[in-house]
Amino acid sequence: HSFSALIARHETLRTTFRQQGEQALQIIHPPRALTLSVESLPSGQSLEACVQQEMQRPFDLEQGPLLRVRLLNLNTDEHVLVLTQHHIVSDGWSMPIMVDELVRLYEGYSQGREVSLTALDLQYADYALWQRTWMEAGEQARQLDYWKQQLGDQQPILELPADRPRPVVQSHAGARLAVELEPALIDGLKRVARQQGVTLFMLLLASFQSLLHRHSGQSDIRVGVPIANRNRAETEGLIGFFVNTQVLRAEFDVHTTFNELLQQVKHTALQAQAHQELPFEQLVEALQPQRSLSHSPLFQVMFNHQSQASAEVRALPGLQVEALLPDSYPAQFDLTLNTAEHEGGLSAGLTYATALFDPRTIERMAGHWLALLQAICANAAQRIAEVPMLDRAERQQILHGWN
């Protein structure tokens, strides 16, 4: 019942796509009831394997549905709800909306109450039409000019010292390392951000770009940053694909201090925000970087920051619900730093391509990042090139190795 109400509420969840000549058409279907049956885990198959298999099952864009729902029975009082969506109708911002609304609908219906959710002023198709009209009226040209000027003619590839040569065709096999930040360090970072008039996002991005600069020896560092791209209040409650990717560039020389870098990153981030609607695909098309199957175009490393992470656990009438974290982490890029602000502070993790890096290399890199953050808190006016990043064990190894 809850799912049927959700599908009736959001047109994206009942949309399919058809190719007509050069164009793809959205077809919005009338609301329909969703039949949800309880399934047992296939014998001999682990939950993780079953979920992985479900994730890899292709979608049919023409036939739909683009949201698949399965309820797996583990034992009498434990079930796993698996929601699989095609990215064309959803994004990271949409998932908490979906979970929140499902929770509220379930809460009401399970107690025999009618549930009224805030009415949606817009649907995704309205937004798509508005965006296309606005972009075609000159906005696309304005934003493209900005990005061409910002990124220039050369599109360097970030080559971090890897344990193995880059495969000819990029592998998406990945792993994740959780990075722990002490409460005192988090407080220090927030203090520096306040003093410098920047957001925590800007400070963390600058620290990550500094780390990449120090590890690669390259002075032109470009990082991909996903951006929610929901600038109109009416889009905030919609399930749909709004997210865009921006390329944020930082330039270093031997004299750059962290303070100076922060102001550069602040300026770049604010400018990027004012030019955030140009779809990344159009930017790639316009800049025409040398295409290769071995790496992603325009940037090879991503920074993803959430300023408010959603709750992992919910209590419902007769039901305890919590998010299941995956055991496997595909790597879309060479390296991704994920950070999330929540009530308990700040969490961080590095997702990396296992075709390129060994766990030990990433652990060392995480140690260097933490050392860099400590140094920033101690003195943000020092030159980035002079910040000591080795931990005690590495220093000992070098000293004894040399002696």
Short mmCIF file of C-alpha atoms in Angstrom, two decimals:
data_model
loop_
_atom_site.label_atom_id
_atom_site.label_comp_id
_atom_site.label_asym_id
_atom_site.label_seq_id
_atom_site.Cartn_x
_atom_site.Cartn_y
_atom_site.Cartn_z
CA HIS A 1 0.00 0.00 0.00
CA SER A 2 2.82 2.39 0.97
CA PHE A 3 4.70 1.72 -2.27
CA SER A 4 1.57 2.19 -4.38
CA ALA A 5 1.02 5.60 -2.73
CA LEU A 6 4.67 6.54 -3.32
CA ILE A 7 4.49 5.55 -7.01
CA ALA A 8 1.26 7.54 -7.44
CA ARG A 9 2.92 10.57 -5.80
CA HIS A 10 6.15 10.63 -7.87
CA GLU A 11 5.78 10.48 -11.66
CA THR A 12 9.44 9.45 -12.05
CA LEU A 13 8.66 6.10 -10.40
CA ARG A 14 6.18 5.29 -13.20
CA THR A 15 8.11 6.75 -16.13
CA THR A 16 9.62 4.81 -19.03
CA PHE A 17 11.67 6.07 -21.99
CA ARG A 18 11.30 5.54 -25.71
CA GLN A 19 13.70 6.50 -28.47
CA GLN A 20 12.09 8.55 -31.25
CA GLY A 21 14.66 9.31 -33.92
CA GLU A 22 17.39 11.35 -32.22
CA GLN A 23 15.31 12.07 -29.13
CA ALA A 24 14.41 10.12 -26.02
CA LEU A 25 10.81 10.61 -24.90
CA GLN A 26 9.54 10.27 -21.33
CA ILE A 27 6.31 8.32 -21.03
CA ILE A 28 4.48 8.80 -17.73
CA HIS A 29 2.13 5.92 -16.93
CA PRO A 30 -1.00 6.15 -14.77
CA PRO A 31 -0.58 5.10 -11.10
CA ARG A 32 -0.83 1.37 -10.47
CA ALA A 33 -0.79 -0.84 -7.40
CA LEU A 34 2.51 -2.53 -6.63
CA THR A 35 2.30 -6.21 -5.71
CA LEU A 36 5.02 -7.11 -3.26
CA SER A 37 5.58 -10.76 -2.40
CA VAL A 38 7.83 -12.08 0.35
CA GLU A 39 10.63 -14.25 -1.05
CA SER A 40 13.03 -16.59 0.68
CA LEU A 41 16.75 -16.32 -0.06
CA PRO A 42 17.64 -18.77 -2.86
CA SER A 43 19.15 -21.85 -1.18
CA GLY A 44 22.88 -21.68 -0.70
CA GLN A 45 23.02 -17.99 -1.67
CA SER A 46 24.23 -15.34 0.76
CA LEU A 47 22.27 -12.12 1.23
CA GLU A 48 25.17 -10.09 -0.21
CA ALA A 49 25.33 -12.30 -3.34
CA CYS A 50 21.56 -12.03 -3.82
CA VAL A 51 21.65 -8.20 -3.52
CA GLN A 52 24.66 -8.00 -5.87
CA GLN A 53 22.80 -10.11 -8.43
CA GLU A 54 19.76 -7.83 -8.13
CA MET A 55 21.94 -4.73 -8.62
CA GLN A 56 23.48 -6.16 -11.76
CA ARG A 57 20.17 -7.17 -13.35
CA PRO A 58 19.62 -4.84 -16.33
CA PHE A 59 16.64 -2.49 -16.58
CA ASP A 60 14.45 -2.21 -19.65
CA LEU A 61 14.02 1.55 -20.17
CA GLU A 62 11.14 1.04 -22.63
CA GLN A 63 9.16 -1.55 -20.67
CA GLY A 64 10.05 -0.54 -17.11
CA PRO A 65 9.66 -0.60 -14.21
CA LEU A 66 12.68 1.56 -13.31
CA LEU A 67 12.12 0.91 -9.61
CA ARG A 68 12.30 -2.74 -8.49
CA VAL A 69 11.21 -3.77 -5.01
CA ARG A 70 11.97 -7.13 -3.38
CA LEU A 71 11.31 -8.28 0.17
CA LEU A 72 13.62 -11.08 1.29
CA ASN A 73 12.74 -13.19 4.31
CA LEU A 74 15.80 -14.11 6.43
CA ASN A 75 13.87 -15.57 9.40
CA THR A 76 10.52 -15.05 11.18
CA ASP A 77 11.32 -11.56 12.42
CA GLU A 78 14.03 -10.37 10.04
CA HIS A 79 13.50 -9.18 6.48
CA VAL A 80 15.53 -7.20 3.96
CA LEU A 81 13.84 -4.72 1.64
CA VAL A 82 15.85 -4.29 -1.57
CA LEU A 83 15.12 -1.16 -3.62
CA THR A 84 16.87 -0.96 -7.00
CA GLN A 85 16.46 2.12 -9.17
CA HIS A 86 17.84 3.19 -12.52
CA HIS A 87 19.93 6.36 -12.17
CA ILE A 88 17.87 8.00 -14.94
CA VAL A 89 14.97 8.43 -12.46
CA SER A 90 16.84 8.91 -9.19
CA ASP A 91 19.96 10.20 -7.41
CA GLY A 92 21.61 10.20 -3.98
CA TRP A 93 19.38 13.06 -2.74
CA SER A 94 16.26 11.09 -3.78
CA MET A 95 16.98 8.05 -1.60
CA PRO A 96 16.39 9.69 1.82
CA ILE A 97 13.20 11.29 0.41
CA MET A 98 12.00 7.86 -0.64
CA VAL A 99 12.87 6.25 2.70
CA ASP A 100 11.32 9.12 4.74
CA GLU A 101 8.07 9.03 2.78
CA LEU A 102 7.86 5.22 2.91
CA VAL A 103 8.40 5.32 6.68
CA ARG A 104 5.61 7.89 7.13
CA LEU A 105 3.22 6.04 4.82
CA TYR A 106 3.90 2.70 6.52
CA GLU A 107 3.48 4.28 9.96
CA GLY A 108 0.02 5.59 9.04
CA TYR A 109 -1.29 2.65 7.02
CA SER A 110 -0.11 0.05 9.56
CA GLN A 111 -2.27 1.82 12.17
CA GLY A 112 -5.24 2.24 9.86
CA ARG A 113 -4.72 6.00 9.44
CA GLU A 114 -4.82 8.01 6.22
CA VAL A 115 -1.52 9.77 5.56
CA SER A 116 -1.22 13.19 4.00
CA LEU A 117 2.22 14.18 2.73
CA THR A 118 2.95 17.77 1.68
CA ALA A 119 1.63 18.29 -1.86
CA LEU A 120 4.26 18.46 -4.62
CA ASP A 121 4.02 21.69 -6.63
CA LEU A 122 6.08 20.28 -9.50
CA GLN A 123 6.85 16.94 -11.10
CA TYR A 124 10.17 16.04 -12.73
CA ALA A 125 8.84 16.57 -16.27
CA ASP A 126 7.91 20.19 -15.36
CA TYR A 127 11.46 20.76 -14.12
CA ALA A 128 12.98 19.17 -17.26
CA LEU A 129 10.90 21.45 -19.50
CA TRP A 130 11.75 24.56 -17.44
CA GLN A 131 15.46 23.69 -17.46
CA ARG A 132 15.55 23.09 -21.21
CA THR A 133 13.76 26.37 -21.97
CA TRP A 134 16.07 28.30 -19.64
CA MET A 135 19.27 26.70 -20.98
CA GLU A 136 18.24 27.26 -24.60
CA ALA A 137 17.53 30.94 -23.90
CA GLY A 138 21.28 31.66 -23.59
CA GLU A 139 22.11 30.17 -20.21
CA GLN A 140 23.83 27.13 -21.73
CA ALA A 141 26.18 29.33 -23.79
CA ARG A 142 26.95 31.53 -20.75
CA GLN A 143 27.80 28.56 -18.54
CA LEU A 144 29.79 26.77 -21.24
CA ASP A 145 31.92 29.90 -21.78
CA TYR A 146 32.72 29.98 -18.08
CA TRP A 147 33.80 26.32 -17.95
CA LYS A 148 35.87 26.54 -21.12
CA GLN A 149 37.74 29.51 -19.67
CA GLN A 150 38.05 27.88 -16.24
CA LEU A 151 39.41 24.53 -17.45
CA GLY A 152 41.40 25.72 -20.50
CA ASP A 153 42.49 23.72 -23.53
CA GLN A 154 44.69 21.18 -21.74
CA GLN A 155 42.99 18.45 -19.71
CA PRO A 156 45.77 16.86 -17.63
CA ILE A 157 45.40 13.33 -16.25
CA LEU A 158 46.10 13.01 -12.54
CA GLU A 159 48.70 10.28 -12.13
CA LEU A 160 49.01 9.28 -8.48
CA PRO A 161 51.89 6.90 -7.66
CA ALA A 162 50.10 3.55 -8.08
CA ASP A 163 51.15 0.00 -7.20
CA ARG A 164 50.32 -1.25 -10.69
CA PRO A 165 50.14 0.31 -14.17
CA ARG A 166 46.74 1.63 -15.24
CA PRO A 167 44.77 -1.14 -17.06
CA VAL A 168 44.01 -0.44 -20.74
CA VAL A 169 40.31 -0.64 -19.89
CA GLN A 170 39.32 0.92 -16.55
CA SER A 171 38.30 -1.68 -13.98
CA HIS A 172 35.58 -0.72 -11.50
CA ALA A 173 36.67 -3.21 -8.84
CA GLY A 174 37.05 -1.24 -5.63
CA ALA A 175 37.47 -1.29 -1.87
CA ARG A 176 36.85 1.24 0.88
CA LEU A 177 38.92 2.38 3.82
CA ALA A 178 37.11 4.12 6.69
CA VAL A 179 39.15 7.06 8.02
CA GLU A 180 38.62 8.08 11.61
CA LEU A 181 38.77 11.76 12.56
CA GLU A 182 39.21 12.57 16.24
CA PRO A 183 36.64 14.99 17.77
CA ALA A 184 39.45 17.47 18.62
CA LEU A 185 40.58 17.48 14.98
CA ILE A 186 37.01 18.06 13.74
CA ASP A 187 36.64 21.00 16.16
CA GLY A 188 39.96 22.41 14.93
CA LEU A 189 38.88 22.16 11.28
CA LYS A 190 35.58 23.91 12.02
CA ARG A 191 37.50 26.66 13.84
CA VAL A 192 39.86 27.21 10.86
CA ALA A 193 36.90 27.25 8.45
CA ARG A 194 35.18 29.93 10.56
CA GLN A 195 38.37 32.02 10.82
CA GLN A 196 38.96 31.85 7.07
CA GLY A 197 35.33 32.52 6.14
CA VAL A 198 34.90 29.22 4.27
CA THR A 199 32.61 26.21 4.62
CA LEU A 200 33.79 22.85 5.93
CA PHE A 201 33.25 21.48 2.39
CA MET A 202 35.70 24.05 0.97
CA LEU A 203 38.28 23.32 3.66
CA LEU A 204 38.08 19.54 3.15
CA LEU A 205 38.26 19.92 -0.65
CA ALA A 206 41.36 22.14 -0.31
CA SER A 207 42.99 19.59 2.02
CA PHE A 208 42.25 16.75 -0.45
CA GLN A 209 43.60 18.75 -3.40
CA SER A 210 46.74 19.49 -1.34
CA LEU A 211 47.16 15.77 -0.65
CA LEU A 212 46.78 14.94 -4.37
CA HIS A 213 49.26 17.70 -5.27
CA ARG A 214 51.84 16.40 -2.79
CA HIS A 215 51.39 12.77 -3.90
CA SER A 216 51.42 13.39 -7.66
CA GLY A 217 53.85 16.32 -7.83
CA GLN A 218 51.40 17.93 -10.31
CA SER A 219 50.53 21.61 -9.92
CA ASP A 220 47.14 21.54 -11.70
CA ILE A 221 44.75 19.40 -9.66
CA ARG A 222 41.21 18.71 -10.89
CA VAL A 223 38.66 16.93 -8.76
CA GLY A 224 35.13 15.88 -9.70
CA VAL A 225 32.49 17.05 -7.23
CA PRO A 226 28.85 15.91 -7.39
CA ILE A 227 26.41 18.76 -6.80
CA ALA A 228 22.73 18.34 -5.84
CA ASN A 229 21.63 20.91 -8.47
CA ARG A 230 18.27 21.53 -6.78
CA ASN A 231 18.25 25.31 -6.73
CA ARG A 232 14.52 25.80 -6.71
CA ALA A 233 12.67 25.06 -3.47
CA GLU A 234 10.02 23.10 -5.42
CA THR A 235 12.60 20.49 -6.50
CA GLU A 236 13.79 19.66 -2.98
CA GLY A 237 11.12 17.02 -2.29
CA LEU A 238 11.18 15.31 -5.70
CA ILE A 239 12.53 11.88 -6.53
CA GLY A 240 14.46 12.28 -9.78
CA PHE A 241 17.82 12.67 -11.47
CA PHE A 242 19.01 16.21 -10.71
CA VAL A 243 22.60 15.60 -9.62
CA ASN A 244 25.36 17.07 -11.77
CA THR A 245 29.15 16.73 -11.65
CA GLN A 246 31.50 19.69 -11.60
CA VAL A 247 35.24 19.80 -12.18
CA LEU A 248 36.91 21.94 -9.50
CA ARG A 249 40.45 22.97 -10.32
CA ALA A 250 43.18 24.14 -7.93
CA GLU A 251 46.59 25.45 -8.98
CA PHE A 252 49.68 25.16 -6.79
CA ASP A 253 53.22 26.45 -6.75
CA VAL A 254 55.98 25.98 -4.17
CA HIS A 255 54.99 29.16 -2.33
CA THR A 256 51.23 28.48 -1.99
CA THR A 257 50.14 28.62 1.65
CA PHE A 258 47.05 26.81 2.87
CA ASN A 259 45.31 30.14 3.57
CA GLU A 260 45.88 31.24 -0.03
CA LEU A 261 44.66 27.92 -1.36
CA LEU A 262 41.50 28.22 0.77
CA GLN A 263 40.64 31.58 -0.80
CA GLN A 264 41.31 30.15 -4.28
CA VAL A 265 39.09 27.12 -3.55
CA LYS A 266 36.36 29.35 -2.09
CA HIS A 267 36.34 31.54 -5.21
CA THR A 268 36.31 28.50 -7.54
CA ALA A 269 33.52 26.77 -5.59
CA LEU A 270 31.30 29.89 -5.53
CA GLN A 271 31.82 30.46 -9.25
CA ALA A 272 31.06 26.81 -9.96
CA GLN A 273 27.84 27.15 -7.96
CA ALA A 274 26.79 30.03 -10.22
CA HIS A 275 27.40 27.79 -13.27
CA GLN A 276 26.13 24.46 -11.96
CA GLU A 277 23.35 23.58 -14.40
CA LEU A 278 25.45 22.78 -17.48
CA PRO A 279 25.26 18.96 -17.74
CA PHE A 280 28.66 17.32 -17.32
CA GLU A 281 28.17 15.33 -20.57
CA GLN A 282 27.83 18.60 -22.52
CA LEU A 283 31.03 19.91 -20.92
CA VAL A 284 32.94 16.76 -21.96
CA GLU A 285 31.53 17.10 -25.48
CA ALA A 286 32.61 20.75 -25.71
CA LEU A 287 36.12 20.31 -24.27
CA GLN A 288 36.75 17.10 -26.23
CA PRO A 289 39.50 15.71 -24.01
CA GLN A 290 41.48 12.85 -25.49
CA ARG A 291 39.14 9.93 -24.77
CA SER A 292 40.49 6.71 -23.36
CA LEU A 293 38.86 3.61 -21.89
CA SER A 294 41.57 3.55 -19.20
CA HIS A 295 40.28 6.53 -17.18
CA SER A 296 37.31 8.88 -16.80
CA PRO A 297 37.37 12.16 -18.78
CA LEU A 298 38.21 15.59 -17.21
CA PHE A 299 38.96 14.19 -13.73
CA GLN A 300 40.10 10.87 -12.27
CA VAL A 301 39.48 11.56 -8.58
CA MET A 302 36.25 12.58 -6.83
CA PHE A 303 35.33 14.35 -3.57
CA ASN A 304 31.82 13.76 -2.27
CA HIS A 305 30.69 15.70 0.81
CA GLN A 306 27.32 15.43 2.55
CA SER A 307 26.55 18.29 4.89
CA GLN A 308 23.75 16.34 6.60
CA ALA A 309 23.82 12.56 6.54
CA SER A 310 20.45 10.84 7.04
CA ALA A 311 19.71 8.63 10.04
CA GLU A 312 20.70 4.96 9.69
CA VAL A 313 18.11 3.56 12.14
CA ARG A 314 14.33 4.20 12.40
CA ALA A 315 11.75 2.90 14.85
CA LEU A 316 8.27 2.14 13.46
CA PRO A 317 5.18 0.57 15.04
CA GLY A 318 6.23 -3.07 15.57
CA LEU A 319 9.27 -2.61 13.37
CA GLN A 320 12.91 -1.58 13.71
CA VAL A 321 14.43 -0.41 10.40
CA GLU A 322 18.09 0.16 9.62
CA ALA A 323 20.12 0.71 6.47
CA LEU A 324 22.32 -2.20 5.39
CA LEU A 325 25.78 -1.15 4.28
CA PRO A 326 27.23 -2.99 1.27
CA ASP A 327 30.24 -5.30 1.57
CA SER A 328 31.56 -4.26 -1.82
CA TYR A 329 32.38 -0.78 -3.09
CA PRO A 330 32.69 -0.35 -6.86
CA ALA A 331 35.25 2.33 -7.79
CA GLN A 332 33.96 4.67 -10.49
CA PHE A 333 37.22 6.63 -10.28
CA ASP A 334 40.85 6.03 -9.26
CA LEU A 335 40.11 7.45 -5.81
CA THR A 336 37.09 9.01 -4.07
CA LEU A 337 37.07 10.79 -0.72
CA ASN A 338 33.63 10.64 0.91
CA THR A 339 32.93 12.85 3.92
CA ALA A 340 29.64 13.30 5.79
CA GLU A 341 28.62 15.66 8.57
CA HIS A 342 26.24 14.22 11.16
CA GLU A 343 25.25 14.87 14.76
CA GLY A 344 28.16 12.81 16.04
CA GLY A 345 30.72 14.81 14.04
CA LEU A 346 32.28 13.97 10.69
CA SER A 347 32.88 10.61 9.04
CA ALA A 348 35.27 9.97 6.15
CA GLY A 349 36.22 7.13 3.83
CA LEU A 350 38.43 6.53 0.79
CA THR A 351 37.06 4.35 -2.02
CA TYR A 352 39.82 3.26 -4.38
CA ALA A 353 40.40 1.22 -7.52
CA THR A 354 41.98 -2.08 -6.45
CA ALA A 355 43.43 -2.48 -9.97
CA LEU A 356 45.72 0.48 -9.13
CA PHE A 357 46.25 0.53 -5.37
CA ASP A 358 47.05 -1.89 -2.55
CA PRO A 359 45.30 -1.38 0.81
CA ARG A 360 48.62 -0.41 2.46
CA THR A 361 49.15 2.43 -0.05
CA ILE A 362 45.71 3.88 0.69
CA GLU A 363 46.23 3.50 4.45
CA ARG A 364 49.46 5.47 4.11
CA MET A 365 47.69 8.12 2.02
CA ALA A 366 44.94 8.39 4.66
CA GLY A 367 47.66 8.89 7.29
CA HIS A 368 49.19 11.67 5.19
CA TRP A 369 45.77 13.34 4.84
CA LEU A 370 45.25 13.27 8.63
CA ALA A 371 48.76 14.71 9.16
CA LEU A 372 47.90 17.46 6.67
CA LEU A 373 44.65 18.25 8.52
CA GLN A 374 46.53 18.42 11.85
CA ALA A 375 49.08 20.79 10.29
CA ILE A 376 46.30 23.03 8.92
CA CYS A 377 44.78 23.30 12.41
CA ALA A 378 48.17 24.10 13.91
CA ASN A 379 49.11 26.76 11.35
CA ALA A 380 47.06 27.49 8.23
CA ALA A 381 49.60 30.12 7.10
CA GLN A 382 52.35 27.60 6.31
CA ARG A 383 53.34 26.63 2.78
CA ILE A 384 51.69 23.43 1.57
CA ALA A 385 55.01 22.22 0.10
CA GLU A 386 56.57 22.35 3.58
CA VAL A 387 53.90 20.48 5.56
CA PRO A 388 55.39 17.27 7.01
CA MET A 389 53.09 14.37 6.09
CA LEU A 390 55.00 11.24 7.13
CA ASP A 391 53.86 9.41 10.24
CA ARG A 392 56.34 8.31 12.91
CA ALA A 393 56.81 4.78 11.47
CA GLU A 394 57.56 6.15 7.99
CA ARG A 395 60.03 8.69 9.40
CA GLN A 396 61.81 5.93 11.35
CA GLN A 397 61.93 3.72 8.26
CA ILE A 398 63.51 6.49 6.15
CA LEU A 399 66.01 7.49 8.86
CA HIS A 400 67.13 3.91 9.55
CA GLY A 401 67.06 3.05 5.85
CA TRP A 402 69.37 5.99 5.08
CA ASN A 403 71.65 5.37 8.02
#
